[in-house]
Structures are given as C-alpha cells and as structure tokens.
Short mmCIF file of C-alpha atoms and ligand atoms in Angstrom, two decimals:
data_model
loop_
_atom_site.label_atom_id
_atom_site.label_comp_id
_atom_site.label_asym_id
_atom_site.label_seq_id
_atom_site.Cartn_x
_atom_site.Cartn_y
_atom_site.Cartn_z
CA MET A 1 133.04 -28.00 110.33
CA ALA A 2 133.02 -24.86 112.69
CA GLN A 3 131.86 -21.65 112.24
CA ALA A 4 132.49 -18.20 113.88
CA ASN A 5 128.52 -17.42 113.80
CA GLY A 6 129.69 -13.59 113.90
CA ARG A 7 132.20 -13.66 115.96
CA LYS A 8 135.21 -12.26 115.55
CA SER A 9 138.29 -13.84 114.46
CA ILE A 10 142.19 -14.56 114.71
CA PHE A 11 143.55 -16.88 112.50
CA ILE A 12 147.54 -18.10 114.59
CA THR A 13 150.33 -20.09 113.17
CA GLY A 14 152.38 -21.46 115.44
CA ALA A 15 149.49 -22.50 117.08
CA ALA A 16 150.15 -25.92 118.88
CA SER A 17 152.89 -24.23 121.34
CA GLY A 18 154.20 -21.46 122.96
CA MET A 19 153.00 -18.13 122.52
CA GLY A 20 150.91 -19.07 120.13
CA ARG A 21 148.66 -21.32 122.42
CA GLU A 22 148.84 -19.69 124.62
CA THR A 23 147.04 -16.76 122.34
CA ALA A 24 144.92 -18.97 121.17
CA ARG A 25 143.51 -19.44 124.47
CA LEU A 26 143.03 -16.05 125.13
CA PHE A 27 140.97 -14.99 122.41
CA ALA A 28 139.08 -18.47 123.52
CA GLY A 29 138.45 -16.92 126.63
CA LYS A 30 136.94 -13.80 125.90
CA GLY A 31 134.82 -15.04 122.70
CA TRP A 32 136.65 -15.01 119.40
CA PHE A 33 136.61 -17.83 117.18
CA VAL A 34 140.15 -19.41 116.27
CA GLY A 35 141.62 -20.51 113.57
CA ALA A 36 145.08 -22.32 115.04
CA PHE A 37 147.71 -23.64 111.61
CA ASP A 38 150.47 -25.63 112.91
CA VAL A 39 153.16 -28.26 111.54
CA ASN A 40 152.41 -30.44 114.82
CA GLU A 41 148.69 -31.69 114.85
CA ALA A 42 148.69 -33.83 117.90
CA GLY A 43 149.67 -29.91 119.95
CA LEU A 44 146.25 -28.89 117.33
CA LYS A 45 144.03 -31.84 118.27
CA GLU A 46 145.16 -31.07 122.10
CA LEU A 47 144.00 -27.61 121.89
CA GLN A 48 140.42 -28.16 119.91
CA ALA A 49 139.73 -30.23 123.13
CA GLU A 50 140.38 -27.57 124.86
CA LEU A 51 138.95 -24.50 123.22
CA GLY A 52 135.83 -26.83 122.40
CA VAL A 53 135.07 -28.26 118.29
CA GLY A 54 132.63 -25.50 118.36
CA ASN A 55 134.85 -22.18 118.72
CA CYS A 56 137.63 -23.28 116.03
CA LEU A 57 139.22 -24.90 113.15
CA VAL A 58 142.68 -26.72 113.35
CA ARG A 59 144.76 -27.55 110.40
CA ARG A 60 148.40 -28.71 109.47
CA LEU A 61 149.47 -25.93 108.18
CA ASP A 62 153.03 -25.62 106.60
CA VAL A 63 153.77 -21.60 106.34
CA THR A 64 156.69 -22.32 103.69
CA ASP A 65 153.76 -24.57 101.83
CA ARG A 66 152.12 -21.29 99.67
CA ALA A 67 149.75 -23.65 98.90
CA ASP A 68 149.21 -25.26 101.92
CA TYR A 69 148.68 -21.30 103.11
CA ALA A 70 146.39 -20.73 100.40
CA ALA A 71 143.91 -24.08 101.56
CA ALA A 72 144.35 -23.14 104.97
CA LEU A 73 142.93 -19.49 104.36
CA ASP A 74 139.83 -21.22 102.27
CA ALA A 75 138.59 -23.47 105.20
CA PHE A 76 138.80 -19.99 107.60
CA ALA A 77 137.27 -17.77 104.87
CA ALA A 78 134.62 -20.25 104.68
CA ALA A 79 134.09 -20.46 108.67
CA THR A 80 133.92 -16.78 108.62
CA GLU A 81 131.95 -15.32 106.07
CA GLY A 82 134.93 -13.97 104.80
CA LYS A 83 135.76 -12.37 107.26
CA LEU A 84 139.51 -12.44 109.20
CA ASP A 85 139.68 -9.37 112.56
CA LEU A 86 143.46 -10.63 113.09
CA LEU A 87 146.26 -12.15 111.37
CA TYR A 88 148.92 -13.28 113.10
CA ASN A 89 151.79 -14.37 112.27
CA ASN A 90 154.07 -16.77 114.22
CA ALA A 91 155.53 -19.40 113.77
CA GLY A 92 159.02 -19.64 114.12
CA ILE A 93 161.53 -21.97 114.72
CA GLY A 94 165.48 -20.59 116.71
CA ARG A 95 168.93 -22.32 115.24
CA GLY A 96 171.50 -21.15 116.63
CA GLY A 97 175.34 -21.67 116.35
CA PRO A 98 178.40 -19.77 114.53
CA PHE A 99 177.18 -18.67 111.07
CA ALA A 100 180.02 -20.46 109.95
CA ASP A 101 179.40 -23.75 111.88
CA GLN A 102 175.71 -23.56 109.95
CA ASP A 103 174.25 -26.27 107.62
CA PHE A 104 173.37 -24.24 104.92
CA ALA A 105 170.24 -26.04 104.29
CA GLU A 106 169.40 -25.27 107.62
CA VAL A 107 169.58 -21.66 107.93
CA MET A 108 167.62 -21.58 104.47
CA ASP A 109 164.93 -23.65 106.78
CA VAL A 110 165.27 -20.30 109.38
CA VAL A 111 165.01 -17.91 106.21
CA ASN A 112 161.94 -20.03 104.94
CA VAL A 113 159.88 -20.63 108.24
CA ASN A 114 160.37 -17.08 110.30
CA PHE A 115 160.53 -15.04 106.73
CA VAL A 116 159.09 -16.70 104.15
CA GLY A 117 156.27 -18.51 105.82
CA VAL A 118 155.27 -14.46 106.86
CA LEU A 119 154.81 -13.24 102.67
CA ASN A 120 152.86 -15.58 102.58
CA GLY A 121 150.83 -15.10 105.42
CA ILE A 122 150.18 -11.77 105.01
CA HIS A 123 150.64 -12.04 100.64
CA LEU A 124 147.90 -14.27 100.83
CA ALA A 125 145.63 -13.12 103.51
CA LEU A 126 145.51 -9.49 102.78
CA PRO A 127 142.10 -9.83 101.03
CA LEU A 128 140.73 -11.04 103.52
CA LEU A 129 142.30 -8.68 106.00
CA LYS A 130 141.13 -5.91 103.45
CA ALA A 131 137.41 -7.11 103.49
CA THR A 132 137.17 -6.82 107.16
CA PRO A 133 136.69 -3.35 109.29
CA GLY A 134 139.02 -2.94 112.01
CA SER A 135 141.78 -5.59 110.93
CA LEU A 136 145.14 -6.49 112.19
CA CYS A 137 147.75 -7.89 110.89
CA PHE A 138 150.26 -9.26 113.55
CA THR A 139 154.02 -10.39 113.53
CA THR A 140 155.87 -12.35 115.76
CA SER A 141 159.38 -9.80 115.70
CA SER A 142 161.79 -10.58 118.65
CA SER A 143 164.31 -9.33 120.92
CA SER A 144 167.13 -10.54 118.35
CA ALA A 145 165.72 -7.63 116.07
CA THR A 146 166.78 -4.52 118.27
CA TYR A 147 170.78 -5.63 117.31
CA GLY A 148 172.61 -8.36 115.15
CA MET A 149 173.17 -11.32 117.70
CA PRO A 150 175.77 -13.38 117.21
CA ASN A 151 175.11 -17.31 117.17
CA ILE A 152 172.11 -16.70 115.81
CA ALA A 153 172.85 -14.70 113.37
CA VAL A 154 170.54 -15.94 111.15
CA TYR A 155 167.25 -16.13 112.79
CA SER A 156 168.33 -12.34 114.21
CA ALA A 157 168.48 -11.45 111.15
CA THR A 158 165.09 -13.23 110.11
CA LYS A 159 163.58 -10.93 112.56
CA HIS A 160 164.62 -8.15 111.96
CA ALA A 161 163.64 -8.56 108.32
CA VAL A 162 159.75 -9.22 110.25
CA LYS A 163 159.56 -5.91 112.42
CA GLY A 164 160.53 -4.16 108.63
CA LEU A 165 158.06 -5.39 106.97
CA THR A 166 156.03 -5.00 109.22
CA GLU A 167 156.96 -1.16 109.67
CA ALA A 168 156.35 -0.98 106.11
CA LEU A 169 153.01 -2.34 105.40
CA SER A 170 151.64 -0.84 108.81
CA ILE A 171 152.19 2.22 106.31
CA GLU A 172 151.47 0.99 103.12
CA PHE A 173 147.61 -0.58 104.10
CA ARG A 174 146.78 2.45 105.94
CA ALA A 175 144.88 3.01 102.31
CA TYR A 176 143.17 -0.08 102.80
CA GLY A 177 142.07 0.19 105.74
CA VAL A 178 144.10 -2.38 107.90
CA ARG A 179 146.63 -2.02 110.66
CA CYS A 180 150.05 -3.54 110.92
CA ALA A 181 152.01 -4.01 114.46
CA ASP A 182 154.76 -7.08 115.77
CA THR A 183 155.30 -7.86 119.10
CA LEU A 184 159.75 -8.04 120.01
CA PRO A 185 160.03 -10.64 123.50
CA GLY A 186 162.35 -10.71 125.00
CA LEU A 187 162.85 -14.52 127.15
CA ILE A 188 159.47 -16.39 126.66
CA ASP A 189 159.16 -19.55 128.80
CA THR A 190 158.56 -22.13 125.76
CA PRO A 191 159.24 -24.88 123.71
CA ILE A 192 161.54 -23.43 121.42
CA LEU A 193 164.21 -21.90 124.04
CA PRO A 194 167.06 -24.40 125.20
CA GLN A 195 167.19 -25.39 128.36
CA GLU A 196 170.31 -24.19 128.76
CA ALA A 197 168.94 -20.24 128.35
CA LYS A 198 165.71 -21.61 130.41
CA ASP A 199 168.10 -22.34 133.55
CA HIS A 200 170.81 -19.05 132.91
CA ALA A 201 168.08 -16.70 132.88
CA PRO A 202 168.63 -14.06 134.77
CA LYS A 203 165.71 -13.48 137.76
CA GLU A 204 165.29 -10.07 137.03
CA GLY A 205 165.36 -7.59 134.17
CA MET A 206 164.27 -7.11 130.95
CA PHE A 207 165.80 -11.00 129.79
CA ARG A 208 163.88 -12.88 132.54
CA LEU A 209 161.72 -15.75 131.82
CA ILE A 210 158.31 -14.86 130.80
CA PRO A 211 155.59 -16.74 130.75
CA PRO A 212 153.84 -16.95 126.93
CA VAL A 213 150.56 -15.81 128.49
CA GLU A 214 152.37 -11.88 128.59
CA VAL A 215 153.23 -12.31 124.66
CA ALA A 216 148.73 -13.29 124.25
CA LYS A 217 148.12 -10.78 126.35
CA ALA A 218 150.00 -8.21 124.40
CA VAL A 219 148.52 -9.55 121.07
CA TRP A 220 144.66 -8.46 122.76
CA GLU A 221 146.23 -4.67 123.19
CA ALA A 222 147.34 -4.88 120.27
CA TYR A 223 143.87 -5.34 118.22
CA HIS A 224 142.69 -2.78 120.65
CA SER A 225 145.65 -0.02 119.90
CA ASP A 226 147.12 1.48 117.31
CA LYS A 227 150.74 0.72 118.88
CA LEU A 228 153.36 -0.66 116.43
CA HIS A 229 155.52 -2.74 118.12
CA TRP A 230 155.03 -4.99 121.79
CA PHE A 231 158.31 -4.87 123.60
CA VAL A 232 157.59 -8.42 126.10
CA PRO A 233 158.69 -6.83 128.39
CA ALA A 234 158.03 -3.65 128.10
CA GLU A 235 161.76 -2.08 129.50
CA LEU A 236 162.76 -4.23 126.03
CA VAL A 237 161.98 -0.97 124.12
CA GLU A 238 165.75 0.65 125.54
CA LEU A 239 167.74 -2.04 124.38
CA ASP A 240 165.93 -0.85 120.99
CA ARG A 241 166.97 2.61 122.25
CA ALA A 242 170.53 2.28 122.63
CA SER A 243 171.46 -0.11 119.37
CA ALA A 244 169.81 3.22 117.60
CA LEU A 245 171.83 5.67 119.46
CA ASP A 246 175.19 4.02 119.56
CA PRO A 247 175.30 0.67 117.54
CA GLU A 248 179.11 0.23 118.04
CA GLY A 249 178.74 0.62 121.95
CA THR A 250 175.94 -1.73 121.67
CA ARG A 251 178.05 -3.77 119.41
CA ASN A 252 180.98 -3.69 122.03
CA LEU A 253 178.88 -5.23 125.18
CA ILE A 254 177.09 -7.85 123.33
CA ALA A 255 180.90 -9.31 121.88
CA GLN A 256 181.77 -8.50 125.57
CA GLY A 257 178.85 -10.38 127.67
CA GLY A 258 176.67 -11.37 125.28
CA PRO A 259 172.96 -9.56 125.02
CA LEU A 260 171.91 -10.25 128.31
CA ALA A 261 174.95 -8.34 129.48
CA ALA A 262 175.01 -5.87 127.43
CA ALA A 263 170.80 -4.79 129.17
CA ASP A 264 172.71 -4.92 132.41
CA GLU A 265 174.64 -2.41 131.28
CA MET A 266 171.93 -0.80 130.00
CA GLY A 267 169.48 -1.24 133.00
CA LYS A 268 172.35 0.62 135.38
CA ALA A 269 172.28 3.12 132.89
CA SER A 270 168.44 4.14 132.69
P1 LIG B 1 157.21 -22.84 120.13
O1 LIG B 1 158.60 -23.60 119.84
O2 LIG B 1 156.34 -23.07 121.66
O3 LIG B 1 156.16 -22.28 119.18
C1 LIG B 1 156.15 -22.60 117.48
C2 LIG B 1 155.59 -23.13 117.25
O4 LIG B 1 155.50 -22.98 115.44
C3 LIG B 1 155.49 -24.66 117.26
O5 LIG B 1 154.19 -25.02 117.47
C4 LIG B 1 155.88 -25.11 115.73
O6 LIG B 1 155.60 -26.32 115.82
C5 LIG B 1 155.96 -24.14 114.89
N1 LIG B 1 156.17 -24.48 113.47
C6 LIG B 1 157.66 -24.35 113.48
N2 LIG B 1 157.79 -24.25 112.35
C7 LIG B 1 156.39 -24.28 111.58
C8 LIG B 1 156.38 -24.50 110.27
N3 LIG B 1 156.84 -24.47 108.53
N4 LIG B 1 154.77 -23.90 109.74
C9 LIG B 1 153.90 -23.98 111.20
N5 LIG B 1 154.15 -24.16 111.82
C10 LIG B 1 155.24 -24.52 112.19
O7 LIG B 1 158.33 -21.55 120.14
P2 LIG B 1 157.22 -19.77 120.96
O8 LIG B 1 158.67 -18.79 121.60
O9 LIG B 1 156.39 -20.21 120.82
O10 LIG B 1 157.56 -19.23 119.28
C11 LIG B 1 156.17 -18.41 118.58
C12 LIG B 1 157.02 -17.28 118.17
O11 LIG B 1 157.90 -16.66 118.87
C13 LIG B 1 158.48 -17.72 117.01
O12 LIG B 1 158.43 -17.25 115.68
C14 LIG B 1 159.85 -17.61 117.96
O13 LIG B 1 160.57 -17.16 117.15
C15 LIG B 1 159.37 -16.44 118.10
N6 LIG B 1 160.04 -15.69 119.59
C16 LIG B 1 160.03 -16.82 120.79
C17 LIG B 1 160.96 -15.68 121.85
C18 LIG B 1 160.96 -16.90 123.01
O14 LIG B 1 161.78 -16.55 123.88
N7 LIG B 1 160.13 -18.12 123.76
C19 LIG B 1 161.59 -15.07 122.18
C20 LIG B 1 161.52 -13.30 120.47
C21 LIG B 1 160.26 -14.45 119.73
#
C-alpha cells in the first residue's frame, strides 16, 4: 500500500471529480500525499493513474456511512503514521426544484451527503487532526450560504449548516491547535452544475463560471493562512455583507431576479 513516508497529507472527499479532483492534483503536485475518497470508483482509478500509485491512497467511501468513513480514516492513518494535515470534507450533491415538489427522500439525501457526511468526517477525523501540528479542517460551503436560495432551499440550508459548523468549530478546536476554514464558491465549472446553469452564466461578475482549480488554490492558501471564509471569486463577500446588512432588500432582489440579478445590483452599488 502507498505510504506518506513523512510527506504532509490531505484527506479529500468527493475527490473523483470537480474541485476535489483539482485539489488532489494541486496538492500532489506540491509533494503532498493524497487520500482520495468518493463513491465514483472509476473517477478515483483515473485520478490514481494520474497522480501515481505511490503518491495517493484511493478508496471508495460513501460519506453518509459512518462505519465506512471510520474504515477509510483507519486505512489513511495506516499510510500516514496517524497524521492528517488537512481534512477536506468536500463531497456534495445538488438536487433542486421548488421545495413543495421535492421528493422527501431526495431532500434527505441532500441533508445526509452535504451535512451529515461532514459531521461524520470531522467527528471521526478529529483525533488525527489533533495529533498533527498545524492541521486544518476544511469544508466546502457555497455562495448559497450567503442567503437562503429559492429552488435549492435544502441544498442552500445544508451549506449554511456547513458554514455555521465551521465557524463554531474554528473556535472550539483552538484548544487542540486545529484550525477550521471553509470555501464559499460561486458558479464553478464542474459536473454538479446543470448544463443550463453553465449556459446562462454571465461572462463577468461574481457569478461568472470559474474553473475548479481556483477552489483548489483557495484550499492551498487556506492551509497557509488563518482566514476563515474563502469566497471564490473573492467579490462574493459583497453578497454575504449585503444579505447581513439588509436581509429584506436582498430577499426582494433575489425574489425579483434570482441571485444573479441580486449580485448584479450589488455590483452596481459597490
Ligand atoms: P462534482 O459533482 O464534480 O463533485 C462532487 C463529488 O462528490 C463527485 O465526485 C461525487 O461522486 C461525490 N459524492 C457524491 N455523493 C457522495 C457520497 N455520498 N460520498 C462520497 N462522495 C460523494 O461537483 P463539485 O462542484 O466539485 O462539488 C464539490 C463540492 O462543491 C460540493 O459540496 C458542492 O456542493 C460544492 N459546490 C459546488 C459549486 C459549483 O458551482 N460547482 C458551488 C458551490 C459549492
């Protein structure tokens, strides 16, 4: 089995595709040992071939399955002598539509993958993070955690939950020397986005379509920083500020034209 042999190590969920995959590439390129986990085994195999078998541990993991998550962490710890420099809880699914029309089993799938999966990961990996000086617990929230977004209400709510959890734990985990941070990406060009959303993405502004490597770079910078929230692109922070300062105004803008129109108005105002 591949071994870290003293290299720094990152454990990534949702690593077979999109931003998880780009993060695996970027960190492997910087000499880190990569643990890549996903339900997509074919994607993991491709990634392993690209990174080299000696540079990564790949394993199927369903983040909603706590026992499976524990076993994946055991396998990882056996390769890293019990160390974990960066836990990246990134796996997620997007299911949208009006809440009233959503199948409830689908609603719970979103909650389980996007939030319970993150709880599983952090709770189980904490002993490894505590055993590793300078470690970082990183999560993928979303620009949909700046304001509750209609038609992806549950998805948006899970991302608020991830953001809130990260903030709270960034304070609690200080006692262990473990940092916590998250990324709030806008529209990133990955398979999770419906083609229609990509086709209608504006050419400029905070909701322009962004390559997933930009999120990978934010993860890298986050490891070397104490910053809490990593908006990708950085201007998205304006949406976060506006919704905190004027929730009713933001609600009206989103109700009138959706988050893109709201962002557009804020762009004009700033
Ligand atoms: P993606 O679909 O390319 O990657 C998500 C990965 O998660 C896939 O490989 C998928 O197989 C995996 N996954 C799904 N369910 C899983 C499970 N139960 N256990 C383990 N792995 C599972 O999409 P992405 O855009 O790279 O998504 C990564 C994260 O970014 C997600 O949390 C997503 O919600 C979030 N996000 C995406 C965007 C965007 O515009 N693409 C914006 C904000 C946040």
